[in-house]
Amino acid sequence: MSGFNIERLSEFTAGVMQFISFVFVVIVFAGLVLLIYFYIADVTQTKQAIRRNYPVIGRFRYFFEHIGEFFRQYFFALDREELPFNRAQRAWVYRAAKDVDATVAFGSTRPLNQPGEILFLNCLFPTLTEDAIPAANVTIGQGVARHPYTTSSLFNISGMSFGALSIPAITALSKGAKKAGIWMNTGEGALSEFHLEGGCDIVYQIGTAKYGVRNAQGELCDIELAKVAAHPQVKMFEIKMSQGAKPGKGGILPGEKVTAIIAKTRNIPEGVDSISPNGHPEISSVDDLLDMIHRVREATGKPVGFKVVIGTSGWLDDLCKAIHQRGVESAPDFITIDSADGGTGAAPQSLIDFMGQPIKRSLPLVVDKLMDYNLRGRIKIICSGKLINPSDVAWALCMGADFVTSARGFMFALGCIQALQCNKNTCPTGITTHDEGLQKGLDIEDKGERVHQFANKMMYEVGMIAHSCGVTQARQLSREHTQIINEQGIPMEMLDLYPIHKSIDEYADINYGLGEDVSAEHGGRV
Ligand SMILES: Cc1cc2nc3c(=O)[nH]c(=O)nc-3n(C[C@H](O)[C@H](O)[C@H](O)COP(=O)(O)O)c2cc1C
């Protein structure tokens, strides 16, 4: 019996070995055929010199180039080397979003002699925890809009369109924003049910294509505007004049990302590239801009402002003068200043790399200009551009911003790994792709909670900086609390570089009569 079993077993083993040998031969043969195919394909193609000169092996170059994007950050880049965001910046966001210990050990890895870097000036007598108060409320559109918007939230979600972002990403942002008590900007891709799902406050962005608020001819439509404004969650309207990553270029949504639901939301054909005009055809002067602001505010009853990246700045004088001619109520209720190094779903490299001024320069420029014309109290300032850590947000408040917004900071909170694939529908974290297979990785509840925790931790740590500087709340931070490192590597007073402006005599005595102005007290808001 046992002899029989051994015989059967050895027969079986021999059979298995034979099968494995057969599979091996087939694989080797198939591999050889593939190599020959690659070889012939490479030497006969004319598009890539490397493949033509180094058939088969040359293919590795393209493979490594592709995966290098993902792996460089893990093996080669130092903490402060990666771009656009280095590991130190991102690690803070990841830790904040996960609500894990955000302390670091041993000492700072940040060099304190790099020109342009900033420092905060701590006070001998920091604000005691029991004396600290929450960030003050700010009202936008007070005395002008039928429904002004009051909020205390310092740090909010910047515009990212439904299209650039996936359904789960938008939904998680909406839920997280609601929990954190912050607003979410729709970006130029119109308002969808997913923005509304979490119940957060919403800023509706009107892009150059007027997605969601246009008539059949593609023109801005007051009836559609009123319909959007009827959502109580929609608190403000932002006219997008330009965006840091691509001033003078309209939104670009590749056809593969224009799914049926996105096409329906935007009212455009499915599967076809969605390219909005590179400017608003009806706005070609500051007067046109003020007309448009007035029109949208009348149609919606909500505060209206515009988003811009500052390039040339002479138009700011023209705008302020035009506002004074018309009356201060004609002013935009807010201006959103985006940095030249702002992000995008897709943009040409020549614009992304070379166009516009960075927020370090443009924020004080706009604040000071509004001070010159005594409009700083009337027009609130929102700013964005790589402000994803508490020191960045505190700096912006010191320079005079009322609010900071971030796009990519919240993408990191959603789990973005900076794979730089937003324009390809292949985002490995499901944030900027409409591939349902990839979206599966993004758990809405978990990531919504991370968005909430990131915003909370941000506001907490900005408060911590304020208390260390000796003020009781973040909106009391001002230029006197910060220094900037000069060319010689020596810190100098920010107030020496950017002194607080006094209004030009001609405009100094204007009293808005538009109600109490909380934000006009501190931080370049004097
Ligand atoms: C994926 C993505 C999509 C964006 N879509 C818009 C948009 O629709 N409208 C807009 O004004 N800005 C858009 N932006 C720019 C951001 O709103 C923001 O101004 C810019 O990225 C700077 O903020 P950040 O440095 O925190 O990302 C987008 C940015 C990203 C990364």
Coordinates of C-alpha atoms in Angstrom, one line a residue, residues 91-357:
A91 CA 5.0 66.3 7.4
W92 CA 3.4 69.0 9.5
V93 CA 0.2 68.9 7.5
Y94 CA 0.1 65.0 7.6
R95 CA 0.6 65.0 11.4
A96 CA -1.9 67.7 12.0
A97 CA -4.5 66.0 9.8
K98 CA -4.0 62.7 11.6
D99 CA -4.1 64.5 14.9
V100 CA -0.9 62.8 16.0
D101 CA 1.9 64.3 18.1
A102 CA 3.1 67.4 16.1
T103 CA 6.2 68.1 18.3
V104 CA 9.7 67.6 16.9
A105 CA 12.8 66.7 18.8
F106 CA 16.4 67.9 19.3
G107 CA 16.3 71.2 17.4
S108 CA 15.3 73.1 14.3
T109 CA 16.5 71.9 10.9
R110 CA 15.6 75.3 9.5
P111 CA 18.6 77.5 8.6
L112 CA 18.1 81.0 10.2
N113 CA 20.3 82.9 7.7
Q114 CA 18.4 82.6 4.4
P115 CA 17.4 85.9 2.9
G116 CA 13.6 86.4 2.8
E117 CA 12.9 84.0 5.7
I118 CA 10.8 85.4 8.5
L119 CA 10.9 85.2 12.3
F120 CA 8.3 86.1 14.9
L121 CA 9.2 88.2 17.9
N122 CA 8.2 86.6 21.1
C123 CA 7.2 88.8 24.0
L124 CA 8.8 88.7 27.4
F125 CA 5.3 88.2 28.9
P126 CA 3.4 85.7 26.7
T127 CA -0.3 85.7 26.8
L128 CA -1.3 83.2 29.5
T129 CA -3.6 80.4 28.3
E130 CA -6.4 81.6 30.5
D131 CA -6.2 85.1 29.0
A132 CA -6.3 83.9 25.3
I133 CA -9.4 84.5 23.4
P134 CA -10.7 83.0 20.1
A135 CA -10.0 84.8 16.8
A136 CA -12.3 87.7 16.3
N137 CA -15.3 87.7 14.0
V138 CA -15.0 89.5 10.7
T139 CA -18.0 90.7 8.7
I140 CA -17.7 90.8 4.9
G141 CA -20.0 93.1 3.0
Q142 CA -21.3 94.8 6.1
G143 CA -23.8 97.6 5.4
V144 CA -23.6 96.9 1.6
A145 CA -24.7 93.3 0.8
R146 CA -28.2 92.3 1.8
H147 CA -26.8 89.2 3.5
P148 CA -23.3 90.1 4.9
Y149 CA -21.2 87.2 6.0
T150 CA -19.7 87.0 9.4
T151 CA -17.1 84.4 10.3
S152 CA -14.2 83.9 12.7
S153 CA -12.5 81.3 10.6
L154 CA -8.9 82.3 9.7
F155 CA -8.1 79.4 7.5
N156 CA -10.3 78.2 4.7
I157 CA -10.4 76.0 1.6
S158 CA -9.3 77.7 -1.6
G159 CA -11.0 77.2 -4.9
M160 CA -10.6 73.8 -6.5
S161 CA -13.2 72.9 -9.1
F162 CA -15.4 69.8 -9.2
G163 CA -13.7 68.3 -12.2
A164 CA -10.2 69.0 -11.1
L165 CA -11.2 67.2 -7.8
S166 CA -13.1 63.9 -7.6
I167 CA -16.5 63.4 -6.0
P168 CA -15.1 61.8 -2.8
A169 CA -12.5 64.6 -2.4
I170 CA -15.2 67.3 -2.7
T171 CA -17.5 65.5 -0.3
A172 CA -14.7 64.9 2.3
L173 CA -13.7 68.6 2.0
S174 CA -17.3 69.7 2.5
K175 CA -17.8 67.4 5.6
G176 CA -14.4 68.4 7.1
A177 CA -15.1 72.1 6.5
K178 CA -18.5 71.9 8.2
K179 CA -16.9 70.3 11.3
A180 CA -14.1 72.8 11.4
G181 CA -16.5 75.8 10.8
I182 CA -14.5 77.0 7.8
W183 CA -15.6 77.9 4.3
M184 CA -15.0 76.0 1.1
N185 CA -14.6 77.8 -2.3
T186 CA -16.1 75.9 -5.3
G187 CA -13.4 76.9 -7.8
E188 CA -14.7 77.7 -11.2
G189 CA -16.4 74.3 -11.9
A190 CA -19.8 75.3 -10.4
L191 CA -21.7 74.1 -7.4
S192 CA -22.5 70.4 -7.1
E193 CA -24.5 68.3 -4.7
F194 CA -21.2 67.1 -3.2
H195 CA -20.2 70.6 -2.2
L196 CA -23.5 70.9 -0.3
E197 CA -23.4 67.5 1.2
G198 CA -21.4 68.3 4.3
G199 CA -23.3 71.5 5.1
C200 CA -20.3 73.8 5.2
D201 CA -20.3 77.5 4.2
I202 CA -19.5 78.0 0.5
V203 CA -17.9 80.7 -1.6
Y204 CA -19.1 80.4 -5.1
Q205 CA -16.5 81.2 -7.7
I206 CA -17.5 82.7 -11.1
G207 CA -14.9 81.7 -13.6
T208 CA -14.5 83.1 -17.1
A209 CA -16.8 80.4 -18.5
K210 CA -19.4 81.3 -15.9
Y211 CA -20.0 77.6 -15.3
G212 CA -23.3 77.0 -13.3
V213 CA -24.5 80.6 -13.7
R214 CA -24.6 81.1 -17.5
N215 CA -27.3 81.2 -20.1
A216 CA -27.5 79.2 -23.3
Q217 CA -25.1 81.6 -25.0
G218 CA -22.5 81.2 -22.2
E219 CA -23.2 84.7 -20.7
L220 CA -23.6 85.5 -17.1
C221 CA -27.3 85.0 -16.1
D222 CA -28.9 86.9 -13.2
I223 CA -31.6 84.2 -12.8
E224 CA -29.0 81.5 -12.5
L225 CA -27.1 83.7 -10.0
A226 CA -30.2 84.1 -7.9
K227 CA -30.8 80.4 -7.9
V228 CA -27.3 79.7 -6.6
A229 CA -27.6 82.4 -4.0
A230 CA -30.8 80.9 -2.8
H231 CA -28.8 78.1 -1.2
P232 CA -28.3 79.4 2.4
Q233 CA -24.9 77.7 2.5
V234 CA -23.6 79.9 -0.3
K235 CA -22.3 82.9 1.6
M236 CA -20.2 84.9 -0.9
F237 CA -19.4 85.1 -4.7
E238 CA -15.9 85.4 -6.0
I239 CA -15.2 86.6 -9.5
K240 CA -12.0 84.9 -10.7
M241 CA -10.0 87.4 -12.7
S242 CA -6.8 85.3 -12.5
Q243 CA -5.1 82.5 -10.6
G244 CA -1.5 82.4 -9.5
A245 CA -0.5 79.3 -11.5
K246 CA -1.9 80.6 -14.9
P247 CA -2.7 84.3 -15.1
G248 CA -4.2 85.1 -18.5
K249 CA -5.2 81.5 -19.1
G250 CA -8.6 79.9 -18.6
G251 CA -9.3 76.7 -16.7
I252 CA -8.2 73.5 -18.4
L253 CA -10.1 70.3 -17.7
P254 CA -8.9 67.5 -20.0
G255 CA -11.7 65.6 -21.8
E256 CA -11.0 62.3 -19.9
K257 CA -11.9 64.1 -16.7
V258 CA -15.2 65.5 -18.1
T259 CA -17.5 62.7 -16.9
A260 CA -21.3 62.7 -17.3
I261 CA -21.9 64.3 -13.9
I262 CA -19.3 67.0 -14.4
A263 CA -20.7 67.8 -17.8
K264 CA -24.1 68.1 -16.2
T265 CA -22.9 70.3 -13.4
R266 CA -21.0 72.7 -15.7
N267 CA -23.5 72.4 -18.6
I268 CA -20.9 71.3 -21.1
P269 CA -20.4 68.3 -23.5
E270 CA -19.1 65.1 -21.9
G271 CA -15.6 63.8 -22.7
V272 CA -14.5 67.0 -24.5
D273 CA -11.7 69.2 -23.1
S274 CA -13.3 72.0 -21.0
I275 CA -11.4 75.1 -21.7
S276 CA -12.7 78.4 -20.3
P277 CA -11.8 81.8 -21.9
N278 CA -8.5 83.4 -20.8
G279 CA -10.4 86.4 -19.4
H280 CA -13.9 87.7 -18.9
P281 CA -15.1 89.1 -22.2
E282 CA -17.3 91.7 -20.5
I283 CA -14.5 93.0 -18.1
S284 CA -11.8 95.0 -19.7
S285 CA -11.4 97.9 -17.3
V286 CA -11.7 98.6 -13.6
D287 CA -15.1 100.2 -14.3
D288 CA -16.3 97.1 -15.9
L289 CA -15.1 95.1 -12.9
L290 CA -17.0 97.4 -10.5
D291 CA -20.1 97.1 -12.7
M292 CA -19.8 93.3 -12.6
I293 CA -19.4 93.3 -8.8
H294 CA -22.4 95.5 -8.4
R295 CA -24.5 93.3 -10.7
V296 CA -23.6 90.1 -8.9
R297 CA -24.2 91.7 -5.5
E298 CA -27.6 93.0 -6.6
A299 CA -28.6 89.6 -8.2
T300 CA -27.5 87.6 -5.2
G301 CA -27.6 89.9 -2.1
K302 CA -24.4 88.3 -1.0
P303 CA -20.9 89.8 -0.6
V304 CA -18.9 89.9 -3.8
G305 CA -15.2 90.1 -4.4
F306 CA -12.6 89.1 -6.9
K307 CA -9.6 86.8 -7.1
V308 CA -6.4 87.9 -8.7
V309 CA -2.7 87.3 -8.9
I310 CA -0.8 90.6 -8.9
G311 CA 1.4 91.3 -11.8
T312 CA 1.4 95.0 -12.8
S313 CA -0.2 97.0 -10.0
G314 CA -1.1 100.4 -11.4
W315 CA -4.6 99.2 -11.9
L316 CA -5.0 99.2 -8.1
D317 CA -4.7 103.0 -8.0
D318 CA -7.3 103.2 -10.8
L319 CA -9.6 100.8 -9.0
C320 CA -9.4 102.7 -5.7
K321 CA -9.9 106.1 -7.4
A322 CA -12.9 104.7 -9.3
I323 CA -14.4 103.4 -6.0
H324 CA -14.1 106.8 -4.4
Q325 CA -15.8 108.4 -7.4
R326 CA -18.7 106.0 -7.2
G327 CA -18.8 105.8 -3.4
V328 CA -17.2 103.2 -1.1
E329 CA -20.2 100.9 -1.2
S330 CA -19.3 100.2 -4.9
A331 CA -16.0 98.5 -3.7
P332 CA -15.5 94.8 -3.8
D333 CA -16.3 93.3 -0.4
F334 CA -13.1 91.4 -0.6
I335 CA -10.1 90.8 -2.7
T336 CA -8.4 87.4 -2.9
I337 CA -4.7 87.6 -3.7
D338 CA -3.2 84.5 -5.1
S339 CA 0.5 83.9 -5.2
A340 CA 2.4 83.4 -8.4
D341 CA 3.4 80.0 -7.1
G342 CA -0.2 78.9 -6.5
G343 CA -1.3 75.5 -7.6
T344 CA -3.5 74.2 -10.3
G345 CA -5.0 71.1 -11.9
A346 CA -3.3 71.9 -15.2
A347 CA -1.3 74.8 -16.5
P348 CA 1.4 75.6 -19.1
Q349 CA 4.9 75.6 -17.5
S350 CA 5.8 79.0 -18.8
L351 CA 2.9 80.5 -16.8
I352 CA 3.2 78.3 -13.8
D353 CA 6.9 79.1 -13.4
F354 CA 7.3 82.7 -14.6
M355 CA 4.1 84.7 -14.3
G356 CA 3.0 87.1 -11.5
Q357 CA 4.3 88.2 -8.2

